[in-house]
Amino acid sequence: MSIQKYETATDEILSQNVKGIQPKSVEFMLNQIRPEWKSKNLIQRVNRLIPVDPSSACQRLLNASIADLKSKILYAGIDIAKQAAETHKLPPVQSEDDIQENYSTFSIIDLSYRMGILERKDWRKLHRAYEIRRDLEHEDIEYEADIADVYSIFSVCIESILSKDPVVAIKIGEISTLIESPDSILASNQELEDFKSAPQQRQYEILLMLLSKAINKDLPEITRENANNVLKQFSPHVSSSVLMKLGKYLQDKIEKLPRPHKLNEFQIRIAVSANILPYLKRSLVHEFYEEYLNKLTTCGYRWNKNEALAKLLRNIDEIGLFKYMSEDLRYPFLKWMCLCYIGEPGGYGAGKSRDVFYSNIAAPIIIKLFEEIPEWGEAYIDVLEDDEEIKSAITKNKAIRRRFDQLIDTI
């Protein structure tokens, strides 16, 4: 519900004595409440109380909201609640009785936030609203709800809680079964939507399962590939705190391997799919790209290196090359790829009909990479053109010049 609508309602209320609030002035707010609560006559009771006892109306609406949060916690799953409680040092959760009987109102609000049922802004508002409720409950003779109290409690209770449906938490087993398919598979649109709306703890558990399977070399190749593909689908839709925890998990795995600790192409691919490369040690990431550049330089970029180039470049778009590499490596990579793409003068031997000899395998990969270079790539256009080696090649041969211009135009 929009703030404007609430302000319209409060404008009506402000013009009256709070005791004389008419039910219709807040009726449209109450009508946003889900049918589940409408059937419990909540709206009718609150409507009756608003004109004569706004304090009791606020208390009744907030009590309903806390009850709704309890049901949403149980709907999401005791396993998620238990993990969230342990992680954030809240009272322990072992069964439904702990939520229904042993959890205080403040703990219910905090647990709802930690499970992802409440957003942070709503969590803060609800704490303030409950402080108001306690004042209304214990000082009802001296303190009575005013227009600010009514607005504060009604807005957070209805907009953030009672109008929203419970979240159906996607199950880890469902995704585990999905990736164990004997065929290449991706998550469906519905599974992706279910993942997006899942509590943060469940999102982390699912991504951790996918990451573990993707790096487990004892599993079938198709399972690992499916895990990686679904990981790539899901990871853009989680918070940085979830990604940070996943990054720590992979970093710990790497550090348990025999020394020296190094990242290989397989690990980099998984880290890029999971969006966690920025959370690994920078020295390891830099060392990987530096060694990769050395491999390219050693291989060379001549057209007759097709087989070696194919091996090096086949998965290059999956290792986050230009997205994650450090600034000092950008130009050496760009120069190597530029020289590889523009090729060398042809017109002799079996290829005498070709003006330029270049790698048919490397060229389309390099074009794709240049198309995806971030904005910083523009700063290197003039530098590449002024490079002595490149300048010599493009000034001596018009066909090579055309290939250079074609490549630069993609940035």
mmCIF file of C-alpha atoms in Angstrom:
data_model
loop_
_atom_site.group_PDB
_atom_site.id
_atom_site.type_symbol
_atom_site.label_atom_id
_atom_site.label_comp_id
_atom_site.label_asym_id
_atom_site.label_seq_id
_atom_site.Cartn_x
_atom_site.Cartn_y
_atom_site.Cartn_z
ATOM 1 C CA MET A 1 0.000 0.000 0.000
ATOM 2 C CA SER A 2 1.399 3.418 -0.871
ATOM 3 C CA ILE A 3 2.387 6.050 1.669
ATOM 4 C CA GLN A 4 0.145 8.491 -0.201
ATOM 5 C CA LYS A 5 -2.900 6.357 0.610
ATOM 6 C CA TYR A 6 -1.987 6.295 4.286
ATOM 7 C CA GLU A 7 -1.462 10.058 4.291
ATOM 8 C CA THR A 8 -4.907 10.505 2.731
ATOM 9 C CA ALA A 9 -6.414 8.507 5.580
ATOM 10 C CA THR A 10 -4.506 10.371 8.260
ATOM 11 C CA ASP A 11 -5.522 13.736 6.784
ATOM 12 C CA GLU A 12 -9.110 12.721 7.509
ATOM 13 C CA ILE A 13 -8.230 11.592 11.025
ATOM 14 C CA LEU A 14 -6.230 14.734 11.829
ATOM 15 C CA SER A 15 -9.268 16.900 11.256
ATOM 16 C CA GLN A 16 -11.141 15.073 14.027
ATOM 17 C CA ASN A 17 -10.687 14.331 17.692
ATOM 18 C CA VAL A 18 -8.967 10.902 17.868
ATOM 19 C CA LYS A 19 -11.837 9.619 20.006
ATOM 20 C CA GLY A 20 -14.213 10.512 17.235
ATOM 21 C CA ILE A 21 -12.469 8.752 14.367
ATOM 22 C CA GLN A 22 -15.013 7.365 11.968
ATOM 23 C CA PRO A 23 -14.473 3.740 10.784
ATOM 24 C CA LYS A 24 -14.484 4.724 7.100
ATOM 25 C CA SER A 25 -11.395 6.895 7.543
ATOM 26 C CA VAL A 26 -9.203 3.767 7.910
ATOM 27 C CA GLU A 27 -11.475 1.246 6.222
ATOM 28 C CA PHE A 28 -9.436 1.071 3.012
ATOM 29 C CA MET A 29 -6.300 0.269 5.057
ATOM 30 C CA LEU A 30 -8.013 -2.575 6.841
ATOM 31 C CA ASN A 31 -9.324 -3.918 3.543
ATOM 32 C CA GLN A 32 -5.734 -4.664 2.488
ATOM 33 C CA ILE A 33 -5.563 -7.383 5.151
ATOM 34 C CA ARG A 34 -5.485 -10.938 3.771
ATOM 35 C CA PRO A 35 -8.761 -12.885 3.630
ATOM 36 C CA GLU A 36 -7.386 -15.295 6.250
ATOM 37 C CA TRP A 37 -7.584 -12.536 8.857
ATOM 38 C CA LYS A 38 -10.710 -10.936 7.469
ATOM 39 C CA SER A 39 -12.532 -14.183 8.153
ATOM 40 C CA LYS A 40 -11.614 -13.830 11.834
ATOM 41 C CA ASN A 41 -13.619 -10.597 12.045
ATOM 42 C CA LEU A 42 -10.461 -8.630 12.799
ATOM 43 C CA ILE A 43 -11.559 -5.773 10.575
ATOM 44 C CA GLN A 44 -14.974 -5.539 12.177
ATOM 45 C CA ARG A 45 -13.545 -5.500 15.702
ATOM 46 C CA VAL A 46 -10.892 -2.888 14.902
ATOM 47 C CA ASN A 47 -13.425 -0.764 13.015
ATOM 48 C CA ARG A 48 -15.688 -0.767 16.029
ATOM 49 C CA LEU A 49 -12.865 0.221 18.371
ATOM 50 C CA ILE A 50 -11.245 2.981 16.282
ATOM 51 C CA PRO A 51 -13.856 5.713 16.997
ATOM 52 C CA VAL A 52 -14.175 4.973 20.722
ATOM 53 C CA ASP A 53 -10.923 3.334 21.873
ATOM 54 C CA PRO A 54 -8.030 3.765 19.394
ATOM 55 C CA SER A 55 -5.538 2.419 21.954
ATOM 56 C CA SER A 56 -7.305 -0.938 22.083
ATOM 57 C CA ALA A 57 -7.630 -0.958 18.282
ATOM 58 C CA CYS A 58 -3.859 -0.525 17.952
ATOM 59 C CA GLN A 59 -3.187 -3.260 20.507
ATOM 60 C CA ARG A 60 -5.556 -5.689 18.789
ATOM 61 C CA LEU A 61 -3.999 -5.077 15.363
ATOM 62 C CA LEU A 62 -0.451 -5.513 16.690
ATOM 63 C CA ASN A 63 -1.385 -8.700 18.540
ATOM 64 C CA ALA A 64 -2.791 -10.076 15.298
ATOM 65 C CA SER A 65 0.449 -9.170 13.503
ATOM 66 C CA ILE A 66 2.597 -11.030 16.043
ATOM 67 C CA ALA A 67 0.317 -14.054 15.736
ATOM 68 C CA ASP A 68 0.655 -13.831 11.955
ATOM 69 C CA LEU A 69 4.456 -13.707 12.220
ATOM 70 C CA LYS A 70 4.396 -16.846 14.374
ATOM 71 C CA SER A 71 2.384 -18.702 11.750
ATOM 72 C CA LYS A 72 4.721 -17.497 8.993
ATOM 73 C CA ILE A 73 7.768 -18.711 10.948
ATOM 74 C CA LEU A 74 6.200 -22.163 11.300
ATOM 75 C CA TYR A 75 5.134 -22.124 7.651
ATOM 76 C CA ALA A 76 8.713 -21.399 6.552
ATOM 77 C CA GLY A 77 9.959 -24.331 8.625
ATOM 78 C CA ILE A 78 11.315 -25.116 12.089
ATOM 79 C CA ASP A 79 14.655 -26.094 10.498
ATOM 80 C CA ILE A 80 15.126 -22.563 9.152
ATOM 81 C CA ALA A 81 13.978 -21.010 12.424
ATOM 82 C CA LYS A 82 16.371 -23.216 14.409
ATOM 83 C CA GLN A 83 19.358 -22.278 12.240
ATOM 84 C CA ALA A 84 18.508 -18.569 12.274
ATOM 85 C CA ALA A 85 18.132 -18.624 16.063
ATOM 86 C CA GLU A 86 21.502 -20.346 16.508
ATOM 87 C CA THR A 87 23.293 -18.054 14.066
ATOM 88 C CA HIS A 88 21.981 -14.840 15.605
ATOM 89 C CA LYS A 89 22.047 -15.958 19.263
ATOM 90 C CA LEU A 90 18.293 -15.858 19.775
ATOM 91 C CA PRO A 91 16.463 -18.185 22.195
ATOM 92 C CA PRO A 92 16.752 -21.823 21.012
ATOM 93 C CA VAL A 93 14.107 -23.278 18.716
ATOM 94 C CA GLN A 94 13.558 -27.031 18.838
ATOM 95 C CA SER A 95 9.833 -27.357 18.195
ATOM 96 C CA GLU A 96 6.676 -25.441 17.337
ATOM 97 C CA ASP A 97 5.976 -25.038 21.070
ATOM 98 C CA ASP A 98 9.076 -22.868 21.417
ATOM 99 C CA ILE A 99 7.618 -20.413 18.905
ATOM 100 C CA GLN A 100 4.061 -20.531 20.213
ATOM 101 C CA GLU A 101 4.751 -20.538 23.951
ATOM 102 C CA ASN A 102 8.368 -19.721 24.831
ATOM 103 C CA TYR A 103 9.255 -16.881 22.472
ATOM 104 C CA SER A 104 8.649 -13.294 23.601
ATOM 105 C CA THR A 105 7.147 -10.759 21.239
ATOM 106 C CA PHE A 106 10.523 -9.055 20.755
ATOM 107 C CA SER A 107 12.146 -12.407 19.962
ATOM 108 C CA ILE A 108 9.409 -13.206 17.426
ATOM 109 C CA ILE A 109 10.095 -9.886 15.690
ATOM 110 C CA ASP A 110 13.861 -10.508 15.663
ATOM 111 C CA LEU A 111 13.528 -14.109 14.460
ATOM 112 C CA SER A 112 11.176 -13.020 11.657
ATOM 113 C CA TYR A 113 13.777 -10.521 10.491
ATOM 114 C CA ARG A 114 16.647 -13.014 10.682
ATOM 115 C CA MET A 115 14.623 -15.550 8.679
ATOM 116 C CA GLY A 116 13.901 -12.991 5.968
ATOM 117 C CA ILE A 117 10.177 -12.760 6.721
ATOM 118 C CA LEU A 118 10.573 -9.096 7.674
ATOM 119 C CA GLU A 119 12.731 -6.574 5.856
ATOM 120 C CA ARG A 120 15.133 -4.527 7.962
ATOM 121 C CA LYS A 121 13.112 -1.307 7.674
ATOM 122 C CA ASP A 122 9.946 -3.151 8.757
ATOM 123 C CA TRP A 123 11.808 -4.845 11.622
ATOM 124 C CA ARG A 124 12.839 -1.445 12.993
ATOM 125 C CA LYS A 125 9.341 -0.006 12.552
ATOM 126 C CA LEU A 126 7.747 -2.988 14.270
ATOM 127 C CA HIS A 127 10.019 -2.652 17.290
ATOM 128 C CA ARG A 128 8.963 0.994 17.612
ATOM 129 C CA ALA A 129 5.312 0.036 17.177
ATOM 130 C CA TYR A 130 5.579 -2.560 19.938
ATOM 131 C CA GLU A 131 7.120 0.011 22.296
ATOM 132 C CA ILE A 132 4.051 2.164 21.637
ATOM 133 C CA ARG A 133 1.805 -0.819 22.318
ATOM 134 C CA ARG A 134 3.462 -1.430 25.679
ATOM 135 C CA ASP A 135 2.855 2.194 26.632
ATOM 136 C CA LEU A 136 -0.778 1.875 25.625
ATOM 137 C CA GLU A 137 -1.180 -1.354 27.582
ATOM 138 C CA HIS A 138 0.464 -0.316 30.843
ATOM 139 C CA GLU A 139 -0.374 3.393 30.965
ATOM 140 C CA ASP A 140 -3.863 3.397 29.519
ATOM 141 C CA ILE A 141 -5.079 5.989 32.027
ATOM 142 C CA GLU A 142 -2.266 8.467 31.446
ATOM 143 C CA TYR A 143 -1.433 7.681 27.827
ATOM 144 C CA GLU A 144 -3.848 7.201 24.980
ATOM 145 C CA ALA A 145 -3.164 6.623 21.286
ATOM 146 C CA ASP A 146 -2.836 9.767 19.232
ATOM 147 C CA ILE A 147 -2.834 10.144 15.469
ATOM 148 C CA ALA A 148 0.900 9.349 15.173
ATOM 149 C CA ASP A 149 0.445 6.113 17.132
ATOM 150 C CA VAL A 150 -2.493 5.013 14.989
ATOM 151 C CA TYR A 151 -0.602 5.774 11.784
ATOM 152 C CA SER A 152 2.631 4.090 12.940
ATOM 153 C CA ILE A 153 1.019 0.870 14.146
ATOM 154 C CA PHE A 154 -1.550 0.523 11.384
ATOM 155 C CA SER A 155 0.960 1.120 8.590
ATOM 156 C CA VAL A 156 3.595 -1.396 9.683
ATOM 157 C CA CYS A 157 1.084 -4.056 10.784
ATOM 158 C CA ILE A 158 -0.946 -3.956 7.586
ATOM 159 C CA GLU A 159 1.584 -3.048 4.914
ATOM 160 C CA SER A 160 4.451 -5.226 6.188
ATOM 161 C CA ILE A 161 2.668 -8.194 7.761
ATOM 162 C CA LEU A 162 -1.086 -8.726 7.563
ATOM 163 C CA SER A 163 -1.362 -7.922 3.844
ATOM 164 C CA LYS A 164 1.450 -10.315 2.853
ATOM 165 C CA ASP A 165 1.064 -14.021 2.197
ATOM 166 C CA PRO A 166 3.319 -16.541 3.973
ATOM 167 C CA VAL A 167 6.453 -17.531 2.084
ATOM 168 C CA VAL A 168 6.626 -21.119 0.856
ATOM 169 C CA ALA A 169 10.220 -22.087 1.559
ATOM 170 C CA ILE A 170 11.770 -24.001 -1.295
ATOM 171 C CA LYS A 171 13.153 -27.340 -0.098
ATOM 172 C CA ILE A 172 16.813 -28.270 -0.448
ATOM 173 C CA GLY A 173 15.835 -31.810 -1.454
ATOM 174 C CA GLU A 174 13.871 -30.494 -4.436
ATOM 175 C CA ILE A 175 16.921 -28.749 -5.873
ATOM 176 C CA SER A 176 19.200 -31.671 -5.028
ATOM 177 C CA THR A 177 16.894 -34.024 -6.949
ATOM 178 C CA LEU A 178 16.750 -31.549 -9.835
ATOM 179 C CA ILE A 179 20.516 -31.452 -10.416
ATOM 180 C CA GLU A 180 20.850 -35.240 -10.164
ATOM 181 C CA SER A 181 19.033 -35.566 -13.481
ATOM 182 C CA PRO A 182 20.953 -37.615 -16.080
ATOM 183 C CA ASP A 183 20.392 -34.758 -18.546
ATOM 184 C CA SER A 184 21.553 -31.148 -18.598
ATOM 185 C CA ILE A 185 19.052 -29.198 -16.571
ATOM 186 C CA LEU A 186 18.222 -25.673 -15.368
ATOM 187 C CA ALA A 187 15.842 -24.500 -12.667
ATOM 188 C CA SER A 188 12.376 -23.567 -13.917
ATOM 189 C CA ASN A 189 10.997 -20.039 -13.642
ATOM 190 C CA GLN A 190 8.812 -21.169 -10.738
ATOM 191 C CA GLU A 191 11.777 -22.701 -8.899
ATOM 192 C CA LEU A 192 13.735 -19.497 -9.434
ATOM 193 C CA GLU A 193 10.862 -17.405 -8.051
ATOM 194 C CA ASP A 194 10.542 -19.745 -5.061
ATOM 195 C CA PHE A 195 14.259 -19.359 -4.404
ATOM 196 C CA LYS A 196 14.084 -15.558 -4.621
ATOM 197 C CA SER A 197 11.297 -15.427 -2.038
ATOM 198 C CA ALA A 198 12.884 -17.975 0.315
ATOM 199 C CA PRO A 199 14.248 -16.848 3.700
ATOM 200 C CA GLN A 200 17.908 -15.885 3.601
ATOM 201 C CA GLN A 201 18.995 -18.907 5.640
ATOM 202 C CA ARG A 202 17.314 -21.301 3.190
ATOM 203 C CA GLN A 203 18.924 -19.493 0.243
ATOM 204 C CA TYR A 204 22.326 -19.968 1.855
ATOM 205 C CA GLU A 205 21.691 -23.665 2.514
ATOM 206 C CA ILE A 206 20.649 -24.267 -1.101
ATOM 207 C CA LEU A 207 23.633 -22.397 -2.544
ATOM 208 C CA LEU A 208 25.976 -24.215 -0.161
ATOM 209 C CA MET A 209 24.575 -27.570 -1.318
ATOM 210 C CA LEU A 210 25.007 -26.556 -4.982
ATOM 211 C CA LEU A 211 28.541 -25.289 -4.384
ATOM 212 C CA SER A 212 29.510 -28.465 -2.523
ATOM 213 C CA LYS A 213 28.226 -30.656 -5.328
ATOM 214 C CA ALA A 214 29.784 -28.509 -8.046
ATOM 215 C CA ILE A 215 33.273 -28.907 -6.537
ATOM 216 C CA ASN A 216 32.883 -32.587 -5.601
ATOM 217 C CA LYS A 217 34.980 -34.484 -8.139
ATOM 218 C CA ASP A 218 33.577 -37.806 -6.910
ATOM 219 C CA LEU A 219 30.163 -36.969 -8.379
ATOM 220 C CA PRO A 220 29.201 -37.605 -12.020
ATOM 221 C CA GLU A 221 30.240 -34.844 -14.391
ATOM 222 C CA ILE A 222 26.617 -34.142 -15.386
ATOM 223 C CA THR A 223 25.616 -33.617 -11.723
ATOM 224 C CA ARG A 224 28.472 -31.214 -11.134
ATOM 225 C CA GLU A 225 27.664 -29.310 -14.333
ATOM 226 C CA ASN A 226 23.969 -29.087 -13.407
ATOM 227 C CA ALA A 227 24.915 -27.831 -9.930
ATOM 228 C CA ASN A 228 27.127 -25.173 -11.483
ATOM 229 C CA ASN A 229 24.419 -24.060 -13.913
ATOM 230 C CA VAL A 230 21.738 -23.743 -11.220
ATOM 231 C CA LEU A 231 24.261 -21.984 -8.981
ATOM 232 C CA LYS A 232 24.730 -19.463 -11.771
ATOM 233 C CA GLN A 233 20.942 -18.955 -11.951
ATOM 234 C CA PHE A 234 20.405 -18.505 -8.222
ATOM 235 C CA SER A 235 23.461 -16.582 -6.998
ATOM 236 C CA PRO A 236 22.558 -13.135 -8.451
ATOM 237 C CA HIS A 237 19.444 -13.076 -6.251
ATOM 238 C CA VAL A 238 20.984 -13.223 -2.773
ATOM 239 C CA SER A 239 22.493 -10.683 -0.400
ATOM 240 C CA SER A 240 26.198 -9.948 -0.078
ATOM 241 C CA SER A 241 26.198 -11.538 3.387
ATOM 242 C CA VAL A 242 25.155 -14.878 1.874
ATOM 243 C CA LEU A 243 27.831 -14.597 -0.810
ATOM 244 C CA MET A 244 30.412 -13.738 1.825
ATOM 245 C CA LYS A 245 29.615 -16.915 3.769
ATOM 246 C CA LEU A 246 29.852 -18.983 0.580
ATOM 247 C CA GLY A 247 33.172 -17.360 -0.260
ATOM 248 C CA LYS A 248 34.519 -18.251 3.177
ATOM 249 C CA TYR A 249 33.394 -21.857 2.693
ATOM 250 C CA LEU A 250 35.286 -22.163 -0.611
ATOM 251 C CA GLN A 251 38.325 -20.342 0.777
ATOM 252 C CA ASP A 252 38.450 -22.775 3.719
ATOM 253 C CA LYS A 253 38.236 -25.695 1.285
ATOM 254 C CA ILE A 254 41.167 -24.340 -0.731
ATOM 255 C CA GLU A 255 43.282 -23.807 2.365
ATOM 256 C CA LYS A 256 42.787 -27.414 3.418
ATOM 257 C CA LEU A 257 44.377 -28.623 0.173
ATOM 258 C CA PRO A 258 48.126 -29.413 0.067
ATOM 259 C CA ARG A 259 50.373 -26.382 -0.247
ATOM 260 C CA PRO A 260 51.044 -24.275 -2.190
ATOM 261 C CA HIS A 261 47.474 -22.951 -2.119
ATOM 262 C CA LYS A 262 46.454 -21.986 -5.645
ATOM 263 C CA LEU A 263 43.238 -21.460 -7.539
ATOM 264 C CA ASN A 264 42.756 -23.572 -10.636
ATOM 265 C CA GLU A 265 40.474 -22.934 -13.586
ATOM 266 C CA PHE A 266 37.851 -25.327 -12.247
ATOM 267 C CA GLN A 267 37.615 -23.483 -8.910
ATOM 268 C CA ILE A 268 37.546 -20.089 -10.629
ATOM 269 C CA ARG A 269 34.650 -21.204 -12.853
ATOM 270 C CA ILE A 270 32.623 -22.288 -9.810
ATOM 271 C CA ALA A 271 33.469 -19.099 -7.908
ATOM 272 C CA VAL A 272 32.352 -16.958 -10.869
ATOM 273 C CA SER A 273 29.096 -18.923 -11.182
ATOM 274 C CA ALA A 274 28.434 -18.391 -7.471
ATOM 275 C CA ASN A 275 29.397 -14.682 -7.620
ATOM 276 C CA ILE A 276 31.881 -15.239 -4.784
ATOM 277 C CA LEU A 277 35.212 -14.522 -6.496
ATOM 278 C CA PRO A 278 35.439 -11.076 -4.809
ATOM 279 C CA TYR A 279 35.259 -12.844 -1.440
ATOM 280 C CA LEU A 280 38.309 -15.029 -2.040
ATOM 281 C CA LYS A 281 41.833 -13.867 -1.177
ATOM 282 C CA ARG A 282 42.939 -11.269 -3.717
ATOM 283 C CA SER A 283 46.440 -12.683 -3.859
ATOM 284 C CA LEU A 284 45.105 -16.076 -4.998
ATOM 285 C CA VAL A 285 42.850 -14.525 -7.643
ATOM 286 C CA HIS A 286 45.638 -12.264 -8.946
ATOM 287 C CA GLU A 287 48.064 -15.178 -9.113
ATOM 288 C CA PHE A 288 45.583 -17.228 -11.146
ATOM 289 C CA TYR A 289 45.072 -14.512 -13.783
ATOM 290 C CA GLU A 290 48.798 -13.800 -13.893
ATOM 291 C CA GLU A 291 49.558 -17.461 -14.591
ATOM 292 C CA TYR A 292 46.782 -17.567 -17.177
ATOM 293 C CA LEU A 293 48.364 -14.605 -18.981
ATOM 294 C CA ASN A 294 51.709 -16.415 -18.934
ATOM 295 C CA LYS A 295 50.088 -19.458 -20.557
ATOM 296 C CA LEU A 296 48.637 -17.284 -23.327
ATOM 297 C CA THR A 297 51.948 -15.509 -23.864
ATOM 298 C CA THR A 298 53.840 -18.804 -23.995
ATOM 299 C CA CYS A 299 51.330 -20.274 -26.451
ATOM 300 C CA GLY A 300 51.481 -17.232 -28.712
ATOM 301 C CA TYR A 301 48.723 -15.969 -30.998
ATOM 302 C CA ARG A 302 49.671 -17.182 -34.447
ATOM 303 C CA TRP A 303 46.922 -18.740 -36.553
ATOM 304 C CA ASN A 304 48.697 -22.102 -36.660
ATOM 305 C CA LYS A 305 48.279 -22.466 -32.871
ATOM 306 C CA ASN A 306 44.597 -23.297 -33.243
ATOM 307 C CA GLU A 307 44.623 -26.474 -31.157
ATOM 308 C CA ALA A 308 46.519 -24.917 -28.238
ATOM 309 C CA LEU A 309 44.400 -21.758 -28.389
ATOM 310 C CA ALA A 310 41.199 -23.793 -28.352
ATOM 311 C CA LYS A 311 42.289 -25.478 -25.132
ATOM 312 C CA LEU A 312 43.143 -22.156 -23.470
ATOM 313 C CA LEU A 313 40.178 -20.109 -24.676
ATOM 314 C CA ARG A 314 37.350 -22.643 -24.632
ATOM 315 C CA ASN A 315 36.127 -21.640 -21.171
ATOM 316 C CA ILE A 316 37.642 -18.169 -20.967
ATOM 317 C CA ASP A 317 34.274 -16.450 -20.826
ATOM 318 C CA GLU A 318 33.460 -18.492 -17.701
ATOM 319 C CA ILE A 319 36.407 -17.365 -15.583
ATOM 320 C CA GLY A 320 35.401 -13.728 -15.118
ATOM 321 C CA LEU A 321 38.429 -12.545 -17.033
ATOM 322 C CA PHE A 322 37.794 -8.814 -17.441
ATOM 323 C CA LYS A 323 35.276 -8.577 -14.595
ATOM 324 C CA TYR A 324 37.545 -9.654 -11.756
ATOM 325 C CA MET A 325 41.161 -9.241 -12.868
ATOM 326 C CA SER A 326 43.268 -6.555 -11.201
ATOM 327 C CA GLU A 327 43.998 -3.312 -13.032
ATOM 328 C CA ASP A 328 47.671 -4.071 -13.665
ATOM 329 C CA LEU A 329 46.763 -7.096 -15.805
ATOM 330 C CA ARG A 330 44.124 -5.456 -17.991
ATOM 331 C CA TYR A 331 46.355 -4.015 -20.684
ATOM 332 C CA PRO A 332 48.588 -7.105 -21.151
ATOM 333 C CA PHE A 333 45.469 -9.237 -21.685
ATOM 334 C CA LEU A 334 43.902 -6.695 -24.049
ATOM 335 C CA LYS A 335 47.089 -6.423 -26.098
ATOM 336 C CA TRP A 336 47.494 -10.203 -26.417
ATOM 337 C CA MET A 337 43.890 -10.612 -27.546
ATOM 338 C CA CYS A 338 44.150 -7.702 -29.958
ATOM 339 C CA LEU A 339 47.245 -9.175 -31.641
ATOM 340 C CA CYS A 340 45.612 -12.608 -31.718
ATOM 341 C CA TYR A 341 42.470 -11.192 -33.364
ATOM 342 C CA ILE A 342 44.037 -8.938 -36.017
ATOM 343 C CA GLY A 343 46.289 -11.769 -37.227
ATOM 344 C CA GLU A 344 49.114 -11.476 -39.763
ATOM 345 C CA PRO A 345 49.379 -10.864 -43.525
ATOM 346 C CA GLY A 346 48.147 -13.813 -45.604
ATOM 347 C CA GLY A 347 47.897 -14.454 -49.310
ATOM 348 C CA TYR A 348 50.313 -17.344 -49.635
ATOM 349 C CA GLY A 349 50.329 -21.127 -49.563
ATOM 350 C CA ALA A 350 47.044 -23.012 -49.188
ATOM 351 C CA GLY A 351 45.439 -19.841 -47.853
ATOM 352 C CA LYS A 352 46.491 -17.509 -50.615
ATOM 353 C CA SER A 353 42.887 -16.369 -51.085
ATOM 354 C CA ARG A 354 42.851 -14.956 -47.520
ATOM 355 C CA ASP A 355 44.273 -11.462 -46.984
ATOM 356 C CA VAL A 356 44.802 -12.138 -43.269
ATOM 357 C CA PHE A 357 45.712 -15.306 -41.408
ATOM 358 C CA TYR A 358 44.165 -15.553 -37.923
ATOM 359 C CA SER A 359 42.794 -18.209 -35.566
ATOM 360 C CA ASN A 360 39.238 -19.128 -36.550
ATOM 361 C CA ILE A 361 38.717 -20.524 -33.041
ATOM 362 C CA ALA A 362 40.084 -17.555 -31.088
ATOM 363 C CA ALA A 363 38.504 -14.742 -33.150
ATOM 364 C CA PRO A 364 34.809 -15.188 -32.161
ATOM 365 C CA ILE A 365 35.751 -15.725 -28.501
ATOM 366 C CA ILE A 366 37.796 -12.525 -28.454
ATOM 367 C CA ILE A 367 34.997 -10.542 -30.113
ATOM 368 C CA LYS A 368 32.583 -11.769 -27.433
ATOM 369 C CA LEU A 369 35.007 -10.848 -24.649
ATOM 370 C CA PHE A 370 35.576 -7.357 -26.051
ATOM 371 C CA GLU A 371 31.817 -6.817 -26.326
ATOM 372 C CA GLU A 372 31.503 -7.537 -22.598
ATOM 373 C CA ILE A 373 34.407 -5.383 -21.406
ATOM 374 C CA PRO A 374 33.248 -2.926 -18.712
ATOM 375 C CA GLU A 375 33.467 0.840 -19.197
ATOM 376 C CA TRP A 376 37.137 0.940 -18.260
ATOM 377 C CA GLY A 377 37.893 -0.661 -21.648
ATOM 378 C CA GLU A 378 37.368 2.653 -23.457
ATOM 379 C CA ALA A 379 40.417 4.101 -21.718
ATOM 380 C CA TYR A 380 42.642 1.580 -23.508
ATOM 381 C CA ILE A 381 41.485 2.215 -27.096
ATOM 382 C CA ASP A 382 44.092 4.886 -27.876
ATOM 383 C CA VAL A 383 46.745 3.018 -25.910
ATOM 384 C CA LEU A 384 46.243 -0.083 -28.046
ATOM 385 C CA GLU A 385 46.385 1.894 -31.279
ATOM 386 C CA ASP A 386 49.609 3.607 -30.202
ATOM 387 C CA ASP A 387 51.310 0.382 -29.101
ATOM 388 C CA GLU A 388 54.404 -0.074 -31.278
ATOM 389 C CA GLU A 389 53.718 -3.723 -32.137
ATOM 390 C CA ILE A 390 50.058 -3.140 -32.994
ATOM 391 C CA LYS A 391 50.729 0.143 -34.785
ATOM 392 C CA SER A 392 53.321 -1.498 -37.004
ATOM 393 C CA ALA A 393 50.864 -4.246 -37.995
ATOM 394 C CA ILE A 394 47.891 -2.012 -38.784
ATOM 395 C CA THR A 395 49.848 0.597 -40.749
ATOM 396 C CA LYS A 396 51.440 -1.940 -43.071
ATOM 397 C CA ASN A 397 48.300 -3.848 -44.010
ATOM 398 C CA LYS A 398 44.840 -2.393 -44.743
ATOM 399 C CA ALA A 399 43.068 -5.709 -44.127
ATOM 400 C CA ILE A 400 44.666 -5.974 -40.679
ATOM 401 C CA ARG A 401 43.683 -2.339 -40.027
ATOM 402 C CA ARG A 402 40.060 -3.185 -40.828
ATOM 403 C CA ARG A 403 40.158 -6.087 -38.360
ATOM 404 C CA PHE A 404 41.600 -3.808 -35.679
ATOM 405 C CA ASP A 405 38.844 -1.218 -36.214
ATOM 406 C CA GLN A 406 36.215 -3.956 -36.118
ATOM 407 C CA LEU A 407 37.553 -5.192 -32.782
ATOM 408 C CA ILE A 408 37.810 -1.731 -31.220
ATOM 409 C CA ASP A 409 34.263 -0.860 -32.310
ATOM 410 C CA THR A 410 32.929 -3.650 -30.083
ATOM 411 C CA ILE A 411 34.126 -1.935 -26.887
#
